[in-house]
Amino acid sequence: MSVAPAAGLPRTSAGARAARPGGGAIVSATAGVAALIRLHLRRDRIRLGVWIAGLIAVTGASANAVQGVYGDAAERAAYASTMDSSPATIAMSGPPVALETTGGITVFETNAVALVGVALMAVFLTVRYTRGEEETGRTELLRAGVLGPRAPLTAAGLLVAAASILVGAGVAAAFLALGLPTAGAVLFGAEVAVTGMVFTALSLVCAQVLSHARAAAGLGAGFVGAAFAVRAVGDVGGGTLSWFSPIGWVQAAHPFGEDRWWPLALPLLLAVAAAGVAWRLDGIRDVGGSLVAPRLGPASAPRGLASVPAWAFRMQRASIAGWAAGMVLAGAALGSVGSQVADMVRGNEQMEKVFGGAEGIVDQYFAMVALLLGLLAAGFAASTVLRLRGEETSGRAEVLLVAGVSRRRWMGCWLAVTSVAAVGLTACGAVGAAAADALATGDAAQLPRIFGAMFVPFAAVAVIVGLAAALVGCAPRARYATWAVVAWAFIAGWFGDLLGLPGWAVDLSPFSWVAQAPAEPMGWGAWLLTLAVGAALVAAGVEGLRRRDLQAQ
């Protein structure tokens, strides 16, 4: 019985066929790559567009916010002096190079977001197009037709590398549009593109090593975190250790300073080597197999797993642990800078405008820290709630529901675990920020006030949880609109004043509905009302799931 080629894939030409000893024919190793790329583009045109446009927009908005803040040489010199003596800021942003120029300051303020963002994009998309496709069975189905054995790997690598190059080109164009020097703008765009390419290749290896997409993505994200941490320690300690990190390599290009292109050759060589390793590993394993065999579970499950809440926690625990570590580190890094904020902005009229005047600058800063930590918690909540849709389309939800679990209990327990985890993550960030400030200042008197302020944005996080739940339950096709709300909350909260956004536009963000503590007095009425909106959206999502049919893909 012959198998028809999958829709959208070309039939194999006679020239691409070769006789097998036992009869039949084989196809070239990369046959169907172009068609497979078109298939990925058709299926993920929105996802890819959001990643690319979002990274360009966030980096461009950050760069735009810096322009004009340090308008004269004296302000730039004061900024450079402050940053040179701030280990925490160097750890977050990279080596303080060319800070006497507007371009250098712009890179210093934006490169962490741009480089880490494009690296994570590369990890998640690469794993999705390789190990993720194998998990769903689509790769095996396509391989039964005319798809070459290396086509999935090659298509994923080429597509994600191209997406990284587009992000780099967009960032360079944004810098040029702001009037920054061409050489530095193009070099920084190349930094971003090369970062995405090297982590694309490393993610291809991760997809060969581990058998599950979630684990492979976690390993790839771990590489990103390790590279960032090694670079951070190296930059604080003199720079030697930074040469052991791909992120350290690209940042050694020093755009708007020395404008060195040669450091970019190091990550490109690593990318080529990693891609070669992935190509080799892909040829020695079966479709669906991996170098590390999945560990068999116990013959009998513990009694603690015989409940829906325990199942929900079990499914989320790895993600919770990773996010918790990140929140502690982010809170500590941001909190350690609080004592230096007043010195950074004193005498700079533009910066004092950003922080609401010379009075209460430290409180304004920690209000922004609370917002950022709240946005991180919202990102965790959105990604975790949207996983419910994956449980549904994969058929795993149906297995639980036919075993006597009601839809309300299935979704409600998942959302309850997510909400409790979001509170715990907020606490992790709050502990990091408050403790770091107390250690930096030697004064623990402000610790309770700062710790409490970090929890104020949780009501807005509850709205994000509710929105994601409502979309999954009532309009699953529109579920990714949740990320648009999170992105807008970041833009409105972080850049609203600098971009001159109108009040109604800022108020579209749920984070604007609560007080900006500790800079503003706590408004319990607005906080409770925001929390109630989140609860109402959750109820709507649960009821919507109860009324509609389950959908499998």
Short mmCIF file of C-alpha atoms in Angstrom, two decimals, residues 46-427:
data_model
loop_
_atom_site.label_atom_id
_atom_site.label_comp_id
_atom_site.label_asym_id
_atom_site.label_seq_id
_atom_site.Cartn_x
_atom_site.Cartn_y
_atom_site.Cartn_z
CA ILE A 46 0.70 34.84 13.92
CA ARG A 47 3.01 33.32 16.54
CA LEU A 48 6.11 34.21 14.51
CA GLY A 49 4.80 37.67 13.79
CA VAL A 50 4.13 38.36 17.46
CA TRP A 51 7.61 37.19 18.48
CA ILE A 52 9.39 39.22 15.81
CA ALA A 53 7.29 42.38 16.04
CA GLY A 54 7.12 42.20 19.82
CA LEU A 55 10.89 42.02 20.30
CA ILE A 56 11.48 44.83 17.83
CA ALA A 57 8.76 46.98 19.41
CA VAL A 58 9.91 46.46 23.00
CA THR A 59 13.56 47.10 22.15
CA GLY A 60 12.65 50.11 20.00
CA ALA A 61 10.40 51.54 22.71
CA SER A 62 13.17 51.10 25.29
CA ALA A 63 15.65 52.81 22.99
CA ASN A 64 13.23 55.64 22.28
CA ALA A 65 12.67 56.16 25.99
CA VAL A 66 16.39 56.81 26.50
CA GLN A 67 16.65 59.50 23.82
CA GLY A 68 16.67 62.97 25.30
CA VAL A 69 16.98 61.78 28.90
CA TYR A 70 20.75 62.28 28.83
CA GLY A 71 20.87 65.26 26.54
CA ASP A 72 24.18 66.88 27.42
CA ALA A 73 27.69 65.68 28.13
CA ALA A 74 27.50 66.40 31.87
CA GLU A 75 24.43 64.19 32.31
CA ARG A 76 26.03 61.40 30.30
CA ALA A 77 29.22 61.68 32.36
CA ALA A 78 27.23 61.45 35.59
CA TYR A 79 25.38 58.43 34.24
CA ALA A 80 28.62 56.72 33.21
CA SER A 81 30.20 57.39 36.60
CA THR A 82 27.22 55.90 38.40
CA MET A 83 27.01 52.82 36.19
CA ASP A 84 30.74 52.12 36.38
CA SER A 85 30.43 51.83 40.16
CA SER A 86 27.25 49.70 40.16
CA PRO A 87 28.01 45.96 40.05
CA ALA A 88 24.30 45.08 40.10
CA THR A 89 23.57 47.21 37.04
CA ILE A 90 26.59 45.84 35.18
CA ALA A 91 25.42 42.31 35.98
CA MET A 92 22.00 43.09 34.51
CA SER A 93 23.02 45.19 31.49
CA GLY A 94 26.52 44.15 30.51
CA PRO A 95 29.86 45.94 30.25
CA PRO A 96 29.61 49.74 30.63
CA VAL A 97 31.04 50.68 27.24
CA ALA A 98 30.73 54.05 25.48
CA LEU A 99 28.41 55.44 28.15
CA GLU A 100 29.60 58.93 27.28
CA THR A 101 27.55 58.61 24.08
CA THR A 102 23.80 58.39 23.58
CA GLY A 103 24.25 55.24 21.51
CA GLY A 104 26.28 53.53 24.20
CA ILE A 105 23.68 54.37 26.85
CA THR A 106 20.92 53.11 24.57
CA VAL A 107 22.67 49.77 24.10
CA PHE A 108 23.39 49.51 27.83
CA GLU A 109 19.71 50.05 28.64
CA THR A 110 18.28 47.74 25.96
CA ASN A 111 20.67 44.87 25.28
CA ALA A 112 19.50 42.62 28.13
CA VAL A 113 15.92 42.67 26.84
CA ALA A 114 16.94 42.27 23.21
CA LEU A 115 19.52 39.51 23.65
CA VAL A 116 17.63 37.42 26.21
CA GLY A 117 14.38 37.92 24.30
CA VAL A 118 15.75 36.71 20.96
CA ALA A 119 17.51 33.80 22.68
CA LEU A 120 14.27 32.63 24.31
CA MET A 121 12.43 33.05 21.02
CA ALA A 122 15.01 30.81 19.36
CA VAL A 123 14.74 28.16 22.06
CA PHE A 124 10.95 27.93 22.14
CA LEU A 125 10.41 28.04 18.39
CA THR A 126 13.21 25.59 17.57
CA VAL A 127 11.95 23.02 20.06
CA ARG A 128 8.40 23.53 18.83
CA TYR A 129 9.36 22.77 15.22
CA THR A 130 11.51 19.73 16.10
CA ARG A 131 10.70 17.81 19.26
CA GLY A 132 7.24 19.33 19.52
CA GLU A 133 6.30 18.13 16.03
CA GLU A 134 7.59 14.66 16.85
CA GLU A 135 5.50 14.50 20.02
CA THR A 136 2.31 15.25 18.12
CA GLY A 137 3.09 12.60 15.49
CA ARG A 138 3.14 15.05 12.58
CA THR A 139 6.81 14.40 11.80
CA GLU A 140 6.25 10.66 11.49
CA LEU A 141 3.24 11.27 9.25
CA LEU A 142 5.21 13.55 6.93
CA ARG A 143 8.23 11.24 6.92
CA ALA A 144 5.95 8.48 5.64
CA GLY A 145 5.63 10.48 2.42
CA VAL A 146 8.46 12.25 0.65
CA LEU A 147 10.00 14.21 3.48
CA GLY A 148 13.75 13.68 3.81
CA PRO A 149 15.11 12.38 7.13
CA ARG A 150 16.94 15.65 7.88
CA ALA A 151 14.23 17.98 6.56
CA PRO A 152 12.51 18.72 9.92
CA LEU A 153 15.82 19.63 11.57
CA THR A 154 16.98 21.72 8.62
CA ALA A 155 13.66 23.52 8.19
CA ALA A 156 13.49 24.41 11.88
CA GLY A 157 17.05 25.72 11.93
CA LEU A 158 16.66 27.81 8.79
CA LEU A 159 13.29 29.26 9.78
CA VAL A 160 14.27 30.27 13.32
CA ALA A 161 17.63 31.62 12.16
CA ALA A 162 15.78 33.73 9.58
CA ALA A 163 13.44 34.98 12.31
CA SER A 164 16.47 35.97 14.41
CA ILE A 165 17.95 37.86 11.48
CA LEU A 166 14.65 39.71 11.00
CA VAL A 167 14.64 40.71 14.67
CA GLY A 168 18.21 41.96 14.37
CA ALA A 169 17.41 43.90 11.22
CA GLY A 170 14.34 45.43 12.86
CA VAL A 171 16.32 46.48 15.92
CA ALA A 172 18.99 48.05 13.72
CA ALA A 173 16.31 49.89 11.75
CA ALA A 174 14.75 51.18 14.98
CA PHE A 175 18.11 52.51 16.15
CA LEU A 176 18.71 54.17 12.78
CA ALA A 177 15.25 55.76 12.91
CA LEU A 178 16.24 57.35 16.22
CA GLY A 179 19.20 59.02 14.52
CA LEU A 180 21.91 56.90 16.13
CA PRO A 181 25.18 56.31 14.19
CA THR A 182 24.88 53.73 11.43
CA ALA A 183 27.93 51.63 12.35
CA GLY A 184 26.83 51.08 15.92
CA ALA A 185 23.18 50.48 15.01
CA VAL A 186 24.04 47.83 12.41
CA LEU A 187 26.53 46.15 14.75
CA PHE A 188 24.00 45.95 17.57
CA GLY A 189 21.43 44.50 15.18
CA ALA A 190 24.02 41.89 14.18
CA GLU A 191 24.57 41.10 17.87
CA VAL A 192 20.89 40.36 18.27
CA ALA A 193 20.71 38.23 15.11
CA VAL A 194 23.80 36.18 15.99
CA THR A 195 22.50 35.57 19.51
CA GLY A 196 19.31 34.09 18.09
CA MET A 197 21.29 31.95 15.64
CA VAL A 198 23.60 30.43 18.25
CA PHE A 199 20.74 29.51 20.58
CA THR A 200 18.82 28.09 17.63
CA ALA A 201 21.69 25.67 17.03
CA LEU A 202 22.01 24.79 20.73
CA SER A 203 18.26 24.15 20.88
CA LEU A 204 18.54 21.76 17.94
CA VAL A 205 20.92 19.71 20.09
CA CYS A 206 18.56 19.87 23.08
CA ALA A 207 15.77 18.50 20.89
CA GLN A 208 17.92 15.45 20.06
CA VAL A 209 18.95 14.77 23.64
CA LEU A 210 15.62 14.84 25.49
CA SER A 211 12.41 13.05 24.60
CA HIS A 212 9.83 15.67 25.57
CA ALA A 213 9.42 19.16 24.15
CA ARG A 214 8.86 20.70 27.57
CA ALA A 215 12.11 19.23 28.91
CA ALA A 216 14.04 20.24 25.78
CA ALA A 217 12.71 23.80 26.02
CA GLY A 218 13.63 23.88 29.70
CA LEU A 219 17.17 22.74 28.92
CA GLY A 220 17.48 25.38 26.20
CA ALA A 221 16.18 28.09 28.52
CA GLY A 222 18.67 26.83 31.10
CA PHE A 223 21.46 27.42 28.58
CA VAL A 224 20.20 30.98 28.14
CA GLY A 225 20.14 31.54 31.90
CA ALA A 226 23.58 30.00 32.37
CA ALA A 227 25.05 32.10 29.56
CA PHE A 228 23.57 35.25 31.06
CA ALA A 229 24.75 34.36 34.58
CA VAL A 230 28.31 33.55 33.45
CA ARG A 231 28.43 36.81 31.52
CA ALA A 232 27.09 38.75 34.52
CA VAL A 233 29.64 37.27 36.93
CA GLY A 234 32.40 37.81 34.41
CA ASP A 235 31.57 41.46 33.75
CA VAL A 236 31.40 42.23 37.46
CA GLY A 237 34.65 40.37 38.11
CA GLY A 238 36.81 41.93 35.43
CA GLY A 239 35.60 40.34 32.20
CA THR A 240 37.64 37.11 31.94
CA LEU A 241 34.75 34.76 32.70
CA SER A 242 32.56 36.56 30.15
CA TRP A 243 34.57 34.92 27.37
CA PHE A 244 33.00 31.58 28.36
CA SER A 245 29.50 32.79 27.48
CA PRO A 246 27.93 33.29 24.03
CA ILE A 247 26.17 36.38 25.37
CA GLY A 248 29.51 37.67 26.61
CA TRP A 249 30.95 37.13 23.13
CA VAL A 250 28.33 39.20 21.34
CA GLN A 251 28.48 41.98 23.94
CA ALA A 252 32.24 42.16 23.39
CA ALA A 253 31.51 43.76 20.02
CA HIS A 254 31.07 47.10 21.85
CA PRO A 255 28.72 48.95 19.45
CA PHE A 256 29.01 52.76 19.49
CA GLY A 257 32.40 52.27 21.15
CA GLU A 258 35.12 50.26 19.43
CA ASP A 259 32.62 48.74 16.94
CA ARG A 260 34.41 45.37 16.84
CA TRP A 261 32.99 42.77 14.46
CA TRP A 262 35.41 39.92 15.14
CA PRO A 263 33.83 38.74 18.46
CA LEU A 264 30.72 37.76 16.48
CA ALA A 265 32.76 35.06 14.76
CA LEU A 266 32.92 33.08 18.02
CA PRO A 267 29.15 32.52 18.43
CA LEU A 268 28.85 31.85 14.69
CA LEU A 269 31.48 29.11 14.96
CA LEU A 270 29.65 27.66 17.96
CA ALA A 271 26.39 27.75 16.01
CA VAL A 272 27.95 25.85 13.10
CA ALA A 273 29.48 23.27 15.44
CA ALA A 274 26.24 22.78 17.41
CA ALA A 275 24.22 22.46 14.21
CA GLY A 276 26.66 19.81 13.00
CA VAL A 277 26.29 17.89 16.25
CA ALA A 278 22.51 18.09 16.00
CA TRP A 279 22.64 16.87 12.39
CA ARG A 280 24.77 13.90 13.44
CA LEU A 281 22.58 13.03 16.43
CA ASP A 282 19.44 13.28 14.32
CA GLY A 283 20.84 10.57 12.09
CA ILE A 284 21.49 8.00 14.84
CA ARG A 285 18.11 8.05 16.59
CA ASP A 286 14.64 6.97 15.64
CA VAL A 287 11.79 9.40 15.08
CA GLY A 288 10.36 10.09 18.52
CA GLY A 289 13.44 8.68 20.24
CA SER A 290 16.16 10.56 22.09
CA LEU A 291 19.69 10.15 23.39
CA VAL A 292 18.43 10.22 26.97
CA ALA A 293 15.71 7.63 27.34
CA PRO A 294 12.71 8.76 29.38
CA ARG A 295 12.77 7.41 32.91
CA LEU A 296 10.10 4.87 33.70
CA GLY A 297 7.69 5.90 36.42
CA PRO A 298 6.94 3.84 39.53
CA ALA A 299 4.63 0.86 39.22
CA SER A 300 2.09 2.50 41.51
CA ALA A 301 1.36 6.16 42.09
CA PRO A 302 1.54 7.67 45.58
CA ARG A 303 -1.75 8.39 47.28
CA GLY A 304 -1.05 12.10 47.06
CA LEU A 305 -1.50 12.02 43.27
CA ALA A 306 -5.01 10.60 43.51
CA SER A 307 -6.57 14.07 43.34
CA VAL A 308 -7.01 16.78 40.75
CA PRO A 309 -5.13 19.49 42.72
CA ALA A 310 -2.15 17.13 43.08
CA TRP A 311 -2.22 16.45 39.33
CA ALA A 312 -2.32 20.18 38.59
CA PHE A 313 0.64 20.84 40.89
CA ARG A 314 2.57 17.92 39.44
CA MET A 315 2.11 19.33 35.94
CA GLN A 316 3.23 22.82 36.98
CA ARG A 317 5.93 22.16 39.55
CA ALA A 318 8.93 22.33 37.20
CA SER A 319 7.73 25.62 35.73
CA ILE A 320 7.02 27.00 39.20
CA ALA A 321 10.50 26.10 40.41
CA GLY A 322 12.19 27.76 37.45
CA TRP A 323 10.12 30.91 37.69
CA ALA A 324 10.69 31.09 41.46
CA ALA A 325 14.46 31.09 41.02
CA GLY A 326 14.19 33.74 38.33
CA MET A 327 11.94 35.94 40.46
CA VAL A 328 14.34 35.82 43.41
CA LEU A 329 17.27 36.77 41.19
CA ALA A 330 15.32 39.52 39.41
CA GLY A 331 14.07 40.95 42.70
CA ALA A 332 17.56 40.88 44.22
CA ALA A 333 19.15 42.52 41.18
CA LEU A 334 16.56 45.29 41.04
CA GLY A 335 16.42 45.80 44.79
CA SER A 336 20.18 46.15 45.12
CA VAL A 337 20.12 49.24 42.88
CA GLY A 338 17.51 51.11 44.93
CA SER A 339 20.07 52.82 47.14
CA GLN A 340 21.80 54.27 44.06
CA VAL A 341 18.71 55.64 42.33
CA ALA A 342 18.71 58.99 44.08
CA ASP A 343 22.33 59.65 43.08
CA MET A 344 21.64 58.53 39.50
CA VAL A 345 18.85 61.00 38.86
CA ARG A 346 19.73 63.91 41.12
CA GLY A 347 20.19 67.00 38.94
CA ASN A 348 18.85 65.33 35.79
CA GLU A 349 15.55 67.04 35.02
CA GLN A 350 14.42 64.40 32.52
CA MET A 351 15.07 61.52 34.92
CA GLU A 352 13.39 63.39 37.77
CA LYS A 353 10.38 63.77 35.50
CA VAL A 354 10.35 60.00 34.90
CA PHE A 355 10.36 59.31 38.63
CA GLY A 356 7.86 62.03 39.52
CA GLY A 357 10.22 64.68 40.87
CA ALA A 358 13.16 64.76 43.21
CA GLU A 359 11.03 63.88 46.25
CA GLY A 360 10.37 60.22 46.78
CA ILE A 361 12.57 59.02 43.94
CA VAL A 362 13.39 55.78 45.75
CA ASP A 363 9.69 55.06 46.32
CA GLN A 364 9.01 55.73 42.65
CA TYR A 365 11.76 53.33 41.74
CA PHE A 366 10.41 50.53 43.91
CA ALA A 367 6.94 51.14 42.47
CA MET A 368 8.47 50.40 39.06
CA VAL A 369 10.18 47.32 40.52
CA ALA A 370 6.81 46.13 41.82
CA LEU A 371 5.33 46.67 38.36
CA LEU A 372 8.10 44.69 36.67
CA LEU A 373 7.82 41.80 39.13
CA GLY A 374 4.06 41.86 38.66
CA LEU A 375 4.51 41.67 34.90
CA LEU A 376 6.81 38.68 35.32
CA ALA A 377 4.21 36.97 37.50
CA ALA A 378 1.59 37.79 34.85
CA GLY A 379 3.80 36.15 32.21
CA PHE A 380 3.97 32.98 34.29
CA ALA A 381 0.20 33.04 34.86
CA ALA A 382 -0.63 33.58 31.20
CA SER A 383 1.67 30.83 29.94
CA THR A 384 0.46 28.36 32.57
CA VAL A 385 -3.26 28.97 32.08
CA LEU A 386 -2.90 28.73 28.30
CA ARG A 387 -1.37 25.28 28.77
CA LEU A 388 -4.90 24.10 29.53
CA ARG A 389 -5.64 24.38 25.85
CA GLY A 390 -2.74 22.07 25.09
CA GLU A 391 -4.06 19.55 27.61
CA GLU A 392 -7.38 19.70 25.80
CA THR A 393 -6.17 19.42 22.21
CA SER A 394 -3.70 16.63 23.03
CA GLY A 395 -6.52 14.46 24.39
CA ARG A 396 -5.07 14.24 27.91
CA ALA A 397 -7.91 16.25 29.38
CA GLU A 398 -10.46 13.86 27.95
CA VAL A 399 -8.80 10.95 29.75
CA LEU A 400 -9.30 12.69 33.09
CA LEU A 401 -12.82 13.85 32.33
CA VAL A 402 -14.08 10.42 31.37
CA ALA A 403 -12.70 9.12 34.68
CA GLY A 404 -15.32 11.08 36.61
CA VAL A 405 -13.62 14.47 37.01
CA SER A 406 -15.97 17.34 36.19
CA ARG A 407 -14.89 20.09 33.85
CA ARG A 408 -15.33 22.68 36.57
CA ARG A 409 -13.07 20.75 38.92
CA TRP A 410 -10.48 20.06 36.23
CA MET A 411 -10.14 23.70 35.19
CA GLY A 412 -10.81 25.15 38.64
CA CYS A 413 -8.04 23.15 40.32
CA TRP A 414 -5.56 24.09 37.60
CA LEU A 415 -6.41 27.78 38.00
CA ALA A 416 -6.24 27.53 41.79
CA VAL A 417 -2.74 26.03 41.69
CA THR A 418 -1.68 28.69 39.17
CA SER A 419 -3.04 31.49 41.35
CA VAL A 420 -1.37 30.19 44.51
CA ALA A 421 1.87 29.79 42.56
CA ALA A 422 1.59 33.38 41.31
CA VAL A 423 1.30 34.55 44.92
CA GLY A 424 4.35 32.48 45.82
CA LEU A 425 6.33 33.89 42.90
CA THR A 426 5.38 37.40 43.95
CA ALA A 427 6.65 36.57 47.43
#
